[in-house]
PDB file of C-alpha atoms in Angstrom:
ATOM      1  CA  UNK M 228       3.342  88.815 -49.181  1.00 50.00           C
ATOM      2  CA  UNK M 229       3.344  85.166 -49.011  1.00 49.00           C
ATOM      3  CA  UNK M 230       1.822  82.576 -51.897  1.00 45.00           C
ATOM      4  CA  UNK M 231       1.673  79.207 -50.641  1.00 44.00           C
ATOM      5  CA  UNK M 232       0.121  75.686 -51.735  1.00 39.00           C
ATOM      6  CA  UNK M 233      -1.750  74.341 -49.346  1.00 40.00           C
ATOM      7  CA  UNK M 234      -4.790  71.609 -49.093  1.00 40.00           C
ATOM      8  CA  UNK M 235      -6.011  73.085 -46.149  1.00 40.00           C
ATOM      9  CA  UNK M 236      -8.627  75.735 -48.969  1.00 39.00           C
ATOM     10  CA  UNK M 237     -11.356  73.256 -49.775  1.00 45.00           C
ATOM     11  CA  UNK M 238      -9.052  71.536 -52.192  1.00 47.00           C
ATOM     12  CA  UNK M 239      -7.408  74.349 -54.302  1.00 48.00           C
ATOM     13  CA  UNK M 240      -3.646  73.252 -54.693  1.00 49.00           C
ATOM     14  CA  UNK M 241      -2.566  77.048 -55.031  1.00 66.00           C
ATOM     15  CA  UNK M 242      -3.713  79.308 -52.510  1.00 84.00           C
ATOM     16  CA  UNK M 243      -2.797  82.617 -51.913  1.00 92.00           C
ATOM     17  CA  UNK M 244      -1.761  83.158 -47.684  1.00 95.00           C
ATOM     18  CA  UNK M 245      -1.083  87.658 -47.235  1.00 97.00           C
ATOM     19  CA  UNK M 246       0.643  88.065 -44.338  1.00 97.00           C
ATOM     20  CA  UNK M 247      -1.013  91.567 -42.031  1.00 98.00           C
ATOM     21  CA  UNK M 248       0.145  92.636 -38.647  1.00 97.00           C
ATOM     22  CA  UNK M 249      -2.260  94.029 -36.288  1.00 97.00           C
ATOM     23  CA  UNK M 250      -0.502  96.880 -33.825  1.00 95.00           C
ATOM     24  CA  UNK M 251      -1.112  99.401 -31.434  1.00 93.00           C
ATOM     25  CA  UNK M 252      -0.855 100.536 -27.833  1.00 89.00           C
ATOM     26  CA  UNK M 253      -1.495  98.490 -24.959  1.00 85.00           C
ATOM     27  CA  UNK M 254      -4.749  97.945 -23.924  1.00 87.00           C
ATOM     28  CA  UNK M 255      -6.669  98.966 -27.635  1.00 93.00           C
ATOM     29  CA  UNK M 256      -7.919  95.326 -28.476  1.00 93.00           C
ATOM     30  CA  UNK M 257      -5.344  93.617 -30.769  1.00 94.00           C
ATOM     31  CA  UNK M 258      -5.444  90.254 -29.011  1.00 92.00           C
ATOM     32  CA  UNK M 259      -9.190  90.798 -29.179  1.00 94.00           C
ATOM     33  CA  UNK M 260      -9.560  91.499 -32.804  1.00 96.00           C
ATOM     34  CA  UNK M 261      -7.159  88.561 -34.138  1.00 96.00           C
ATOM     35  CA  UNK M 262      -9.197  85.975 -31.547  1.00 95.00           C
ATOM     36  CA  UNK M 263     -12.662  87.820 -32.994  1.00 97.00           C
ATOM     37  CA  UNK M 264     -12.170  87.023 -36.749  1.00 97.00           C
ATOM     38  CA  UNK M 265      -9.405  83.836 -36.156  1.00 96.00           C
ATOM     39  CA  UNK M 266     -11.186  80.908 -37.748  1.00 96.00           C
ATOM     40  CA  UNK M 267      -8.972  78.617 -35.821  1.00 95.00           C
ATOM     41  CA  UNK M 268      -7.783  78.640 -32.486  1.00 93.00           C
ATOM     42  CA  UNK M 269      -5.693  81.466 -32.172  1.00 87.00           C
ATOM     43  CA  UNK M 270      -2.263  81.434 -31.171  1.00 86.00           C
ATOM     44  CA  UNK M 271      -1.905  83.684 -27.697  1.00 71.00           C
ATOM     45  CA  UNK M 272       1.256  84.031 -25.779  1.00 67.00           C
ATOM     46  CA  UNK M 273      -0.132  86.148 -23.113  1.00 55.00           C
ATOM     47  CA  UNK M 274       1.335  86.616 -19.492  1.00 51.00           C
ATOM     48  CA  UNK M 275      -0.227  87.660 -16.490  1.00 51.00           C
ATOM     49  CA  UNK M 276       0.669  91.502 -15.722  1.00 48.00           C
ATOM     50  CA  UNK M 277       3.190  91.287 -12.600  1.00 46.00           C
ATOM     51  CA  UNK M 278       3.519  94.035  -9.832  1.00 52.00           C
ATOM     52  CA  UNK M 279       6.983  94.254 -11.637  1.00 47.00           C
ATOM     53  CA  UNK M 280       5.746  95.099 -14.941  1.00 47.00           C
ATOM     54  CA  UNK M 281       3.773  98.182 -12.905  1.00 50.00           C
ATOM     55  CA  UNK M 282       6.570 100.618 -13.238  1.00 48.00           C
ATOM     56  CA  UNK M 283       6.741 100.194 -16.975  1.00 50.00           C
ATOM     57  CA  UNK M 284       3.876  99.254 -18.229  1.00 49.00           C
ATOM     58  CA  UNK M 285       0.929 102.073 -18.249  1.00 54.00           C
ATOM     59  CA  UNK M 286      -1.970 100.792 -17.427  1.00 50.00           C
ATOM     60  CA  UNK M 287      -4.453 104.499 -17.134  1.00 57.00           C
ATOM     61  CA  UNK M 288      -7.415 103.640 -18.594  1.00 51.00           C
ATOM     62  CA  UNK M 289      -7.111  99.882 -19.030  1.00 50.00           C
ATOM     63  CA  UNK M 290      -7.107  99.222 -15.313  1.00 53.00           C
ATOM     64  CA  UNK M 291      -9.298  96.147 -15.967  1.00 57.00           C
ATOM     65  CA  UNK M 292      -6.392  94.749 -18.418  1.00 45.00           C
ATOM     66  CA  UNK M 293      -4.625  91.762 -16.152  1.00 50.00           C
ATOM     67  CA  UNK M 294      -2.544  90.115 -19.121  1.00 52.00           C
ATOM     68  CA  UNK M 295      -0.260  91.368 -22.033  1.00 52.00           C
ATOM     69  CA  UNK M 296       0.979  89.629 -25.180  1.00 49.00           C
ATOM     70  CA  UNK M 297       4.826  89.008 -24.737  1.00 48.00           C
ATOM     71  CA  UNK M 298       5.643  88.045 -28.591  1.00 57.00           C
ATOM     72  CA  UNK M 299       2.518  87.800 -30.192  1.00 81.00           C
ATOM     73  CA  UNK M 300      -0.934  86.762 -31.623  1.00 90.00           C
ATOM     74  CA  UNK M 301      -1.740  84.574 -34.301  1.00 93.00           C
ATOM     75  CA  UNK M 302      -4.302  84.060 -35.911  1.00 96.00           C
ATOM     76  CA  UNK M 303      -6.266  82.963 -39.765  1.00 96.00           C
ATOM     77  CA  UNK M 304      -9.269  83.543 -41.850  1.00 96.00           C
ATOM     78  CA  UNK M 305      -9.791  82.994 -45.495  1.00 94.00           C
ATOM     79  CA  UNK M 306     -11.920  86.032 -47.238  1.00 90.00           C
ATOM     80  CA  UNK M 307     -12.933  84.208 -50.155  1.00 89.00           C
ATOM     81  CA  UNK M 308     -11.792  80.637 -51.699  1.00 91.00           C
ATOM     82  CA  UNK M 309      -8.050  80.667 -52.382  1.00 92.00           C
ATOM     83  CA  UNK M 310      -7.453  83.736 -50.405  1.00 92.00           C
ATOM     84  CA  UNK M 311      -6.754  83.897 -47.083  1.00 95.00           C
ATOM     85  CA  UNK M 312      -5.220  85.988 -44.035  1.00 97.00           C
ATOM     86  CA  UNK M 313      -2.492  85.191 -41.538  1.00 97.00           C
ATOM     87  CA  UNK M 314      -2.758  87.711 -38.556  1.00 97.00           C
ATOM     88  CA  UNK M 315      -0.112  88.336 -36.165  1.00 95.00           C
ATOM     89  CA  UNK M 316      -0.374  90.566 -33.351  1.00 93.00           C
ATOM     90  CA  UNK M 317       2.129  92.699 -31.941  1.00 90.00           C
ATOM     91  CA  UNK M 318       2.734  93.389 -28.396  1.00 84.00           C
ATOM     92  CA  UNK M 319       2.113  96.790 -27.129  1.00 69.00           C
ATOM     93  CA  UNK M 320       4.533  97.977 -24.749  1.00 64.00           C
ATOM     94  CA  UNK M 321       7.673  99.870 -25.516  1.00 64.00           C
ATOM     95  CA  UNK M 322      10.227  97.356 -24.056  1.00 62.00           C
ATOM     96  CA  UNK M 323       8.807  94.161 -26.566  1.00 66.00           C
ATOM     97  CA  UNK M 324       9.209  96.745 -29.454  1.00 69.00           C
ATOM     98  CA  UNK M 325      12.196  95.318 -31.304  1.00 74.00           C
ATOM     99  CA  UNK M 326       9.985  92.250 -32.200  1.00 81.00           C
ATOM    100  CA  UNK M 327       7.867  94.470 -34.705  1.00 85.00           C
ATOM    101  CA  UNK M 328      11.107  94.443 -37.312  1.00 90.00           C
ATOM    102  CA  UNK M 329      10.534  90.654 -37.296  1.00 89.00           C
ATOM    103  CA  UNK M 330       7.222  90.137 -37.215  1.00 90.00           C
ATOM    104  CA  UNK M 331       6.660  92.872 -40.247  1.00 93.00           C
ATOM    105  CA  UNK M 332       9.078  91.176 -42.691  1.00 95.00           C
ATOM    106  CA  UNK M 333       6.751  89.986 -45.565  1.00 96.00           C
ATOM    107  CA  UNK M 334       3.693  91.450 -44.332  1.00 97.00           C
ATOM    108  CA  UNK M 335       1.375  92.928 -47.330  1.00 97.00           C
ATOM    109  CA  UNK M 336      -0.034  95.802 -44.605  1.00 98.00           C
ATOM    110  CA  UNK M 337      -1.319  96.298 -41.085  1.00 98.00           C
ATOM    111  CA  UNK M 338      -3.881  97.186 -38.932  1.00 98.00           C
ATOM    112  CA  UNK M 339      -3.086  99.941 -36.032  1.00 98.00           C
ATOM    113  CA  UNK M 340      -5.561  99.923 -33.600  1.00 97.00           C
ATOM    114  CA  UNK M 341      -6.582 102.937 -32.039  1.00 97.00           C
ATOM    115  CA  UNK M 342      -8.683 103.953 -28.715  1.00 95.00           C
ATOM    116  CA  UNK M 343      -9.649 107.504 -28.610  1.00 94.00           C
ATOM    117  CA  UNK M 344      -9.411 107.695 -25.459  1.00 93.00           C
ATOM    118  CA  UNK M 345      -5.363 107.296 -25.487  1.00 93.00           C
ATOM    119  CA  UNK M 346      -4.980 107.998 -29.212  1.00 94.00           C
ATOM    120  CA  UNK M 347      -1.443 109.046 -28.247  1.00 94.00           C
ATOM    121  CA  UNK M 348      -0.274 105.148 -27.725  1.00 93.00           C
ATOM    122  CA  UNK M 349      -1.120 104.764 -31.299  1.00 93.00           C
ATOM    123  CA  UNK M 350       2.070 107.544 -32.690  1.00 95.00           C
ATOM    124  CA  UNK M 351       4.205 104.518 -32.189  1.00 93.00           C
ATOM    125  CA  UNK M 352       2.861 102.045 -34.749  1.00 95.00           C
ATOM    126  CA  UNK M 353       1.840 104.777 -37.010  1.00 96.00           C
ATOM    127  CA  UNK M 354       5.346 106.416 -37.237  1.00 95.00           C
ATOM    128  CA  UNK M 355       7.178 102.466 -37.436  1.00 95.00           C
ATOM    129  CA  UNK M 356       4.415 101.711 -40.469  1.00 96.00           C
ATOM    130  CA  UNK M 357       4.904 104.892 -42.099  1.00 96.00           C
ATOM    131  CA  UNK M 358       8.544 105.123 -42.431  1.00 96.00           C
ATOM    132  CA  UNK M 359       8.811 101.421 -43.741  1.00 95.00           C
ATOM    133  CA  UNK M 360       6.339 102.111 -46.143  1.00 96.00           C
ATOM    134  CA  UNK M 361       4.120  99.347 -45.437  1.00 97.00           C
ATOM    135  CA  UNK M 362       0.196 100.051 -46.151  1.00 98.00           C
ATOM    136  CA  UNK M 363      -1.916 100.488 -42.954  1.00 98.00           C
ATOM    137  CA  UNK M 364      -5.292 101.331 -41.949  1.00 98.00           C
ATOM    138  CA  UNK M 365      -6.576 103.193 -38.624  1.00 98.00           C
ATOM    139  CA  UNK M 366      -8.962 101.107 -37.005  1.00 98.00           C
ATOM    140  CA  UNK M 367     -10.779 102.862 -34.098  1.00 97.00           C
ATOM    141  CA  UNK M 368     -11.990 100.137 -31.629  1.00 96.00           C
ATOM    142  CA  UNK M 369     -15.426 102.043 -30.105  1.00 94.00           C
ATOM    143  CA  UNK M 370     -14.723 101.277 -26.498  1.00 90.00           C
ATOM    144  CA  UNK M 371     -18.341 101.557 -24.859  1.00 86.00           C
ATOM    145  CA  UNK M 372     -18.583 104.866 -22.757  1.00 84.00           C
ATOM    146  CA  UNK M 373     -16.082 106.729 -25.391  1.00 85.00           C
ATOM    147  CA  UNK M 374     -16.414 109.430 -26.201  1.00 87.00           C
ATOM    148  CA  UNK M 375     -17.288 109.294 -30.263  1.00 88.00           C
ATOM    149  CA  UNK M 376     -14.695 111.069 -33.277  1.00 93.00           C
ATOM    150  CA  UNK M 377     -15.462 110.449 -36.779  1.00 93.00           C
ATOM    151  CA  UNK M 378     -12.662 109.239 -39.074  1.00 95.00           C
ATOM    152  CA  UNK M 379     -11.502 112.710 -40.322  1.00 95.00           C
ATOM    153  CA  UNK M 380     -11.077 113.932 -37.327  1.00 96.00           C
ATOM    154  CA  UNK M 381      -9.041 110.881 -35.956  1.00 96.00           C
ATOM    155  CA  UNK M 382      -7.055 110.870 -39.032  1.00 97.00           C
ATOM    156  CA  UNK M 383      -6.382 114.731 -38.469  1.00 96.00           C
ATOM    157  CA  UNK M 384      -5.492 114.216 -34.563  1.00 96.00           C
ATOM    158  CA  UNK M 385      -3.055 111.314 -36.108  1.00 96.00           C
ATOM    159  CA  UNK M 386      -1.538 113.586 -38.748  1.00 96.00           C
ATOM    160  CA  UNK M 387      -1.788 110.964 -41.411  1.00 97.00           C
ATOM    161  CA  UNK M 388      -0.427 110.234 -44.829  1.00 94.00           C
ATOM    162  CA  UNK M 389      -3.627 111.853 -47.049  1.00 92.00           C
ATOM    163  CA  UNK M 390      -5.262 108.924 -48.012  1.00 95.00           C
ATOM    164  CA  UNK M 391      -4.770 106.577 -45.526  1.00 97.00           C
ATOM    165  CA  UNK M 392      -7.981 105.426 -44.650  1.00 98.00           C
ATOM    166  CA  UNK M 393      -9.312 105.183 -40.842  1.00 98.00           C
ATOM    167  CA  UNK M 394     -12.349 102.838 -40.179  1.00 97.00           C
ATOM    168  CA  UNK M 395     -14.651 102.061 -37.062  1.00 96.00           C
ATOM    169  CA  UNK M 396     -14.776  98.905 -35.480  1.00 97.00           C
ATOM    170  CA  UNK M 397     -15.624  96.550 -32.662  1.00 97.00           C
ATOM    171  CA  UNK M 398     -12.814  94.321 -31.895  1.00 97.00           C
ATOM    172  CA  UNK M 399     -15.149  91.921 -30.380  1.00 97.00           C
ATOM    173  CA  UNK M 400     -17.021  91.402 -33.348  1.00 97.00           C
ATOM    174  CA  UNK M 401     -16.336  89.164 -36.513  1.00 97.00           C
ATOM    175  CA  UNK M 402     -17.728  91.349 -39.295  1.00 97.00           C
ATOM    176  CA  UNK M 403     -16.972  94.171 -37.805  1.00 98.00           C
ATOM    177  CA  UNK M 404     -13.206  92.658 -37.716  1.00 97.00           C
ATOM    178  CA  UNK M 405     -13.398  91.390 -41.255  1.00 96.00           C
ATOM    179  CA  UNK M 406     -14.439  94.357 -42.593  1.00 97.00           C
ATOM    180  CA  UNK M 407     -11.403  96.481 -41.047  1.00 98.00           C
ATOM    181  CA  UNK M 408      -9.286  93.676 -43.178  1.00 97.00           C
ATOM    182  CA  UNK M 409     -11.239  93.449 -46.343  1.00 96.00           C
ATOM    183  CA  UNK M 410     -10.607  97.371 -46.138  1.00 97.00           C
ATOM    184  CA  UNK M 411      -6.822  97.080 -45.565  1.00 98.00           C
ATOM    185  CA  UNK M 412      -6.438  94.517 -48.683  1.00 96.00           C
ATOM    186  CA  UNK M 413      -8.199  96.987 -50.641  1.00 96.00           C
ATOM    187  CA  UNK M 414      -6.108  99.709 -49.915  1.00 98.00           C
ATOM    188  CA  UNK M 415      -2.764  97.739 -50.062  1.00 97.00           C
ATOM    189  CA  UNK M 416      -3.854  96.291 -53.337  1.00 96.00           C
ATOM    190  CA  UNK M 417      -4.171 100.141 -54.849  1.00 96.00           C
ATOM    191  CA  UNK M 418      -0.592 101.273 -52.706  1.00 96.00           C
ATOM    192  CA  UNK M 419       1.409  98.370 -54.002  1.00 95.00           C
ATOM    193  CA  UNK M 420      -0.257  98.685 -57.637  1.00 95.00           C
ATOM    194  CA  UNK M 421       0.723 102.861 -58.286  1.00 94.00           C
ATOM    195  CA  UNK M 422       4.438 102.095 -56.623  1.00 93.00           C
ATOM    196  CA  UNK M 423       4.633  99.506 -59.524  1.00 92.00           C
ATOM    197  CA  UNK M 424       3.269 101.117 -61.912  1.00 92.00           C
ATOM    198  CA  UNK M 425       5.748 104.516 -60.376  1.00 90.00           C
ATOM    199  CA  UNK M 426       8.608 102.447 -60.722  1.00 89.00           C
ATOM    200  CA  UNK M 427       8.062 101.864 -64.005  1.00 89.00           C
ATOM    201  CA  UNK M 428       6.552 104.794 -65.578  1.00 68.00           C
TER     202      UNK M 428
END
């Protein structure tokens, strides 16, 4: 969690910048979401897939997919006056993985992005979120021609932590996007509130 003072908030000298992650498997939308909801120009270091990158990089079901994030997205959007979200998305494939320890120091939660259609690709970023103990939420991106799951039984397929709440959502859309975060601060807010109040009970 980061608090910073900034001018940049319609004038308030002392607002309040939570850092969130958004993760997943290749393909699922990430780059998509953070561009959706970004309220300024988002921050993309994207390279064009290479016939090298074939024998590595699975592609099944995402054939359409001709770039891939190589560090990450970035991205902003303030959810009310003096509160505000800096996004950073993660690349996908297994060889970029060690820059998730990085990118996750500080970060309040994240957002794991799911496609039911390879729901496996999403184990990764649930297992690295769950053992650091940072709050996420499962956000399936409805790819059109899916086939349709509601969230228990995503959440079931996933073997999630009881609780941990999974939401639909269209990557491509900016509600639809700001709603998947408005949930995540929700649900971080009530995670990092018991552990305090765990800690010293």
């Amino acid at each position: 969690m980061v608090s910073e003072h900034s001018d940049a908030f319609d004038g308030d000298t002392s607002a309040l910048a939570l850092k969130i992650l958004v993760a997943g498997g290749f393909g699922v939308g990430k780059t998509t979401l953070v561009g959706a909801v970004s309220e300024i120009k988002p921050l993309r270091t994207e390279e064009l897939l290479s016939e090298v990158g074939q024998s590595v990089d699975d592609t099944d079901g995402v054939d359409h997919k001709v770039t891939t994030t190589v560090a990450m997205d970035f991205g902003r959007i303030t959810i009310r006056s003096g509160l505000s979200l800096y996004l950073f998305g993660t690349p996908g494939q297994d060889r970029f993985w060690f820059l998730w320890d990085e990118l996750s120091q500080g970060a309040l939660g994240a957002v794991v992005l799911a496609d039911t259609r390879r729901l496996e690709d999403c184990f990764p970023a649930v297992d690295f979120f769950e053992h650091r103990h940072i709050p996420f939420v499962v956000a399936v991106n409805c790819f059109p021609g899916a086939r349709s799951y509601g969230a228990q039984d995503v959440a079931r397929a996933l073997d999630l932590d009881q609780g941990t709440p999974v939401v639909l959502c269209d990557a491509r859309d900016r509600d639809s996007g700001k709603e998947v975060l408005i949930r995540l601060v929700e649900y971080a807010g009530r995670m990092y509130t018991a552990r305090l109040l765990d800690s010293v009970g």
